[in-house]
Amino acid sequence: MPAFAANLSLLYPDLPFLDRFAAAARSGFTAVECQFPYACAADDIAARLHSHGLKLVLHNLPAGDWAGGERGIACHPDRVDEFRAGVQQALAYARRLGVPRLNCLAGILPVGVTAEQGQATLVANLRHAAAALQAEGIELVVEPINIFDIPGFFIHRTDQALALLDEVDHPNVKLQYDLYHAQRMEGELAGTLARHLRRIGHIQLADNPGRHEPGTGEINFRFLLRELDRLGYAGHVGCEYHPADSGPGGTDAGLGWVRDMCEPERQENT
């Protein structure tokens, strides 16, 4: 089975963010990821990682006013300076925390901005970020997000994202493939993984419908996770889902899917 990373922005929702590191370690995770670490001091996060033997494998670049409904500013022509300042802020956290890759959210195209203008801005911003991150030995990934959850999100299909990477034409940029978003937009998960694995820098999962843990919906995760092994995927799979039970202990109660999907493999190998 692939190595899993607990997404601490969504898992353990009953706990304060900094307390979720200990909870993830108690659950058996050795890697974590998050959406945005910036509300906490990097030193405080580093202390939690060190205390609990965890590695932070991913976080996002700053994405504008998230609480106000913004979902990234990389395609906003009037926010280029803010985007570039965000790259530097993300790099400062990544250096301190040893993060190997950062995710860029393209955002929602602003009213009055044409798709061509948004695309040109996004390409220029990604080239800038890719070069800055590469100088630090950090990879940049770009994530398509479904337009049912976030209407108007600029990059929402795998082929669109890959065409964007072709246009950016920088060796340090890869695709972040979220199985939940891909299932909602297009399906064909196994085939897409097989065709494009070399261009995928990070994978995330959640079941559909509901964006809950594997086994709560329609996606055949037992097959997909074994397919990732067969294809030779060596990275982490981020568990970026809302626990079906959001109350105390709900995240752990829902983690039975890991045992259920890994146990048969252990038995076959004994």
C-alpha positions as MATLAB code, in Angstrom:
seq = 'MPAFAANLSLLYPDLPFLDRFAAAARSGFTAVECQFPYACAADDIAARLHSHGLKLVLHNLPAGDWAGGERGIACHPDRVDEFRAGVQQALAYARRLGVPRLNCLAGILPVGVTAEQGQATLVANLRHAAAALQAEGIELVVEPINIFDIPGFFIHRTDQALALLDEVDHPNVKLQYDLYHAQRMEGELAGTLARHLRRIGHIQLADNPGRHEPGTGEINFRFLLRELDRLGYAGHVGCEYHPADSGPGGTDAGLGWVRDMCEPERQENT';
ca = [
       0.000    0.000    0.000;
       1.133    3.586   -0.543;
       2.247    5.719    2.392;
      -0.601    7.838    3.755;
      -0.409   11.404    5.073;
      -3.081   12.776    7.390;
      -4.475   16.079    6.176;
      -4.636   18.072    9.399;
      -6.858   20.766    7.946;
      -9.737   18.282    7.627;
      -9.015   15.333    9.934;
      -9.499   15.569   13.730;
     -11.895   18.545   13.368;
     -12.777   18.365   17.066;
      -9.228   19.401   18.036;
      -7.280   22.665   17.734;
      -4.894   22.573   14.775;
      -1.685   22.182   16.770;
      -3.172   19.318   18.777;
      -3.900   17.383   15.599;
      -0.225   16.475   15.154;
      -0.231   14.354   18.300;
      -3.552   12.814   17.291;
      -2.199   11.836   13.883;
       0.851   10.208   15.460;
      -1.354    8.278   17.881;
      -3.376    7.060   14.899;
      -0.213    5.638   13.358;
       0.573    8.285   10.742;
       4.207    9.200   10.159;
       3.424   11.926    7.599;
       0.977   14.811    7.562;
      -0.097   17.575    5.209;
      -2.253   20.654    5.575;
      -3.891   23.284    3.457;
      -2.568   26.455    5.084;
      -0.130   26.535    8.021;
       0.140   30.323    8.206;
      -2.128   30.959   11.199;
       0.491   29.250   13.388;
       4.144   30.137   13.857;
       6.463   27.874   11.885;
       8.487   27.198   15.039;
       5.368   25.904   16.823;
       4.584   23.552   13.960;
       8.213   22.409   13.795;
       8.093   21.559   17.498;
       5.000   19.385   16.984;
       6.564   17.613   14.016;
       9.725   16.899   15.989;
       7.931   15.820   19.155;
       5.756   13.304   17.341;
       8.178   12.020   14.706;
       6.155   13.386   11.799;
       7.077   14.722    8.378;
       5.054   17.506    6.737;
       4.887   16.510    3.069;
       2.733   19.285    1.574;
       0.992   22.574    2.154;
      -0.528   25.200   -0.140;
       0.717   28.573   -1.230;
      -1.319   31.401    0.327;
      -4.658   31.617   -1.482;
      -6.044   35.064   -0.724;
      -8.947   35.630    1.658;
     -10.044   32.021    2.229;
     -12.573   32.896    4.927;
     -14.037   35.468    2.549;
     -14.538   32.916   -0.213;
     -11.363   33.300   -2.243;
      -9.837   30.037   -3.429;
      -6.501   31.173   -4.825;
      -5.253   34.270   -6.598;
      -2.813   32.815   -9.141;
      -5.111   33.712  -12.073;
      -5.860   37.257  -10.842;
      -4.027   39.831  -12.993;
      -4.315   42.550  -10.334;
      -2.840   40.389   -7.521;
       0.539   39.383   -9.003;
       2.583   41.197   -6.353;
       0.495   39.571   -3.605;
       0.938   36.163   -5.204;
       4.704   36.567   -5.359;
       4.857   37.707   -1.744;
       2.876   34.581   -0.894;
       5.466   32.436   -2.643;
       8.117   33.869   -0.365;
       5.964   33.311    2.723;
       5.333   29.699    1.712;
       9.037   29.166    1.085;
       9.898   30.482    4.533;
       7.558   27.916    6.100;
       8.756   25.135    3.812;
      12.406   25.801    4.685;
      11.704   25.757    8.404;
       9.486   22.675    8.245;
      11.354   20.636    5.637;
       8.391   20.502    3.238;
       9.297   18.922   -0.129;
       6.429   20.316   -2.237;
       3.935   23.172   -2.290;
       0.548   23.283   -3.993;
      -0.736   26.239   -6.011;
      -4.485   26.849   -6.215;
      -5.321   28.687   -9.421;
      -8.397   30.363   -7.994;
     -11.703   31.569   -9.415;
     -11.507   33.834  -12.448;
     -12.461   37.360  -11.332;
     -15.425   39.150  -12.871;
     -14.295   41.196  -15.863;
     -11.162   39.128  -16.505;
     -11.142   37.047  -19.679;
     -10.041   33.418  -19.687;
      -7.092   34.439  -21.839;
      -5.991   37.064  -19.321;
      -6.400   34.636  -16.440;
      -4.425   31.956  -18.257;
      -1.580   34.316  -19.092;
      -1.397   35.491  -15.477;
      -1.489   31.954  -14.158;
       1.277   30.794  -16.504;
       3.527   33.710  -15.545;
       2.884   33.174  -11.836;
       3.585   29.449  -12.060;
       6.843   30.058  -13.910;
       7.889   32.508  -11.207;
       6.930   30.148   -8.379;
       8.515   27.117  -10.052;
      11.848   28.865  -10.434;
      11.809   30.170   -6.858;
      10.935   26.743   -5.447;
      13.410   24.875   -7.620;
      16.221   27.034   -6.262;
      15.292   25.676   -2.810;
      14.908   22.054   -3.930;
      11.119   22.183   -3.483;
       8.589   20.923   -6.024;
       5.530   22.874   -7.178;
       2.241   21.092   -7.863;
      -1.003   22.384   -9.375;
      -4.383   20.940   -8.401;
      -7.565   20.795  -10.498;
     -10.636   21.243   -8.280;
     -14.188   20.295   -9.185;
     -16.629   23.059  -10.043;
     -19.494   21.511   -8.091;
     -17.765   22.252   -4.794;
     -16.116   25.460   -6.009;
     -18.109   26.950   -8.914;
     -15.923   28.825  -11.358;
     -12.619   27.313  -10.249;
     -10.288   28.050  -13.145;
      -8.453   24.704  -13.377;
     -10.927   21.863  -12.960;
      -9.987   18.963  -15.265;
      -6.872   16.815  -15.604;
      -6.386   17.511  -19.321;
      -6.715   21.244  -18.686;
      -4.091   21.083  -15.937;
      -1.695   19.048  -18.078;
      -2.068   21.519  -20.949;
      -1.253   24.271  -18.442;
       1.902   22.415  -17.365;
       2.881   22.096  -21.025;
       2.506   25.852  -21.445;
       4.425   26.640  -18.269;
       7.154   24.304  -19.553;
       9.151   24.098  -16.339;
      10.617   20.835  -15.027;
       9.749   21.685  -11.430;
       5.950   21.734  -11.915;
       3.756   18.642  -11.612;
       0.116   17.718  -11.187;
      -1.553   17.231   -7.827;
      -4.149   14.543   -8.516;
      -7.012   14.509   -6.048;
      -9.105   11.381   -6.612;
     -12.219   13.013   -5.174;
     -12.123   16.061   -7.438;
     -11.234   13.915  -10.453;
     -14.107   11.512   -9.777;
     -16.586   14.381   -9.616;
     -15.360   15.954  -12.857;
     -14.397   13.046  -15.091;
     -13.963    9.600  -13.515;
     -11.485    7.321  -15.345;
      -9.253    7.352  -12.270;
      -7.171    4.227  -12.907;
      -6.625    5.045  -16.561;
      -5.564    8.591  -15.759;
      -3.111    7.382  -13.126;
      -1.619    4.876  -15.560;
      -1.276    7.397  -18.381;
       0.080   10.315  -16.402;
       1.797    9.000  -13.280;
       5.175   10.405  -14.311;
       3.622   13.892  -14.277;
       1.887   13.481  -10.905;
       3.750   14.904   -7.931;
       1.198   14.211   -5.204;
      -2.083   12.317   -4.768;
      -4.971   12.930   -2.391;
      -8.103   10.919   -1.651;
     -11.651   11.170   -0.400;
     -14.694    9.159   -1.377;
     -17.654   10.441   -3.366;
     -20.343   11.484   -2.617;
     -19.749   13.357    0.620;
     -15.961   13.736    0.590;
     -15.683   11.295    3.482;
     -13.271    8.403    4.140;
     -12.741    5.565    1.647;
     -15.477    2.970    1.827;
     -18.290    5.497    2.323;
     -18.990    6.040   -1.372;
     -18.584    4.796   -4.910;
     -14.813    4.785   -5.497;
     -13.076    1.391   -5.486;
     -10.117    2.377   -3.342;
      -8.991   -1.181   -2.724;
      -8.334   -1.491   -6.462;
      -6.880    1.997   -6.906;
      -4.415    1.723   -4.045;
      -3.123   -1.597   -5.355;
      -2.915   -0.041   -8.811;
      -0.683    2.700   -7.403;
       1.605   -0.024   -6.057;
       1.606   -1.775   -9.424;
       2.465    1.473  -11.201;
       5.320    2.155   -8.791;
       4.023    5.322   -7.154;
       6.570    6.212   -4.483;
       4.974    9.325   -2.988;
       2.420    9.905   -0.261;
      -1.342    9.807   -0.587;
      -2.917   12.605    1.390;
      -6.059   11.739    3.345;
      -7.902   14.973    2.625;
     -11.427   14.098    3.635;
     -14.064   15.138    6.150;
     -14.563   12.337    8.675;
     -18.110   11.029    8.459;
     -18.156   11.367   12.246;
     -16.826   14.836   13.043;
     -17.132   14.442   16.799;
     -14.489   13.407   19.354;
     -12.812   10.194   18.232;
     -14.603   10.269   14.888;
     -11.451   10.431   12.779;
      -9.986    7.359   14.462;
     -13.301    5.522   14.248;
     -13.290    6.089   10.503;
      -9.719    4.890    9.945;
     -10.786    1.276    9.770;
     -10.601    1.616    5.986;
      -6.790    1.525    6.184;
      -6.834   -1.801    8.010;
      -9.589   -3.219    5.802;
      -7.746   -2.369    2.601;
      -4.293   -3.407    3.775;
      -5.132   -6.602    5.689;
      -5.879   -8.757    2.632;
      -2.522   -7.820    1.142;
      -0.728   -8.844    4.351;
      -2.541  -12.163    4.384;
      -1.651  -12.862    0.762;
       2.019  -12.204    1.508;
       2.233  -14.549    4.513;
];
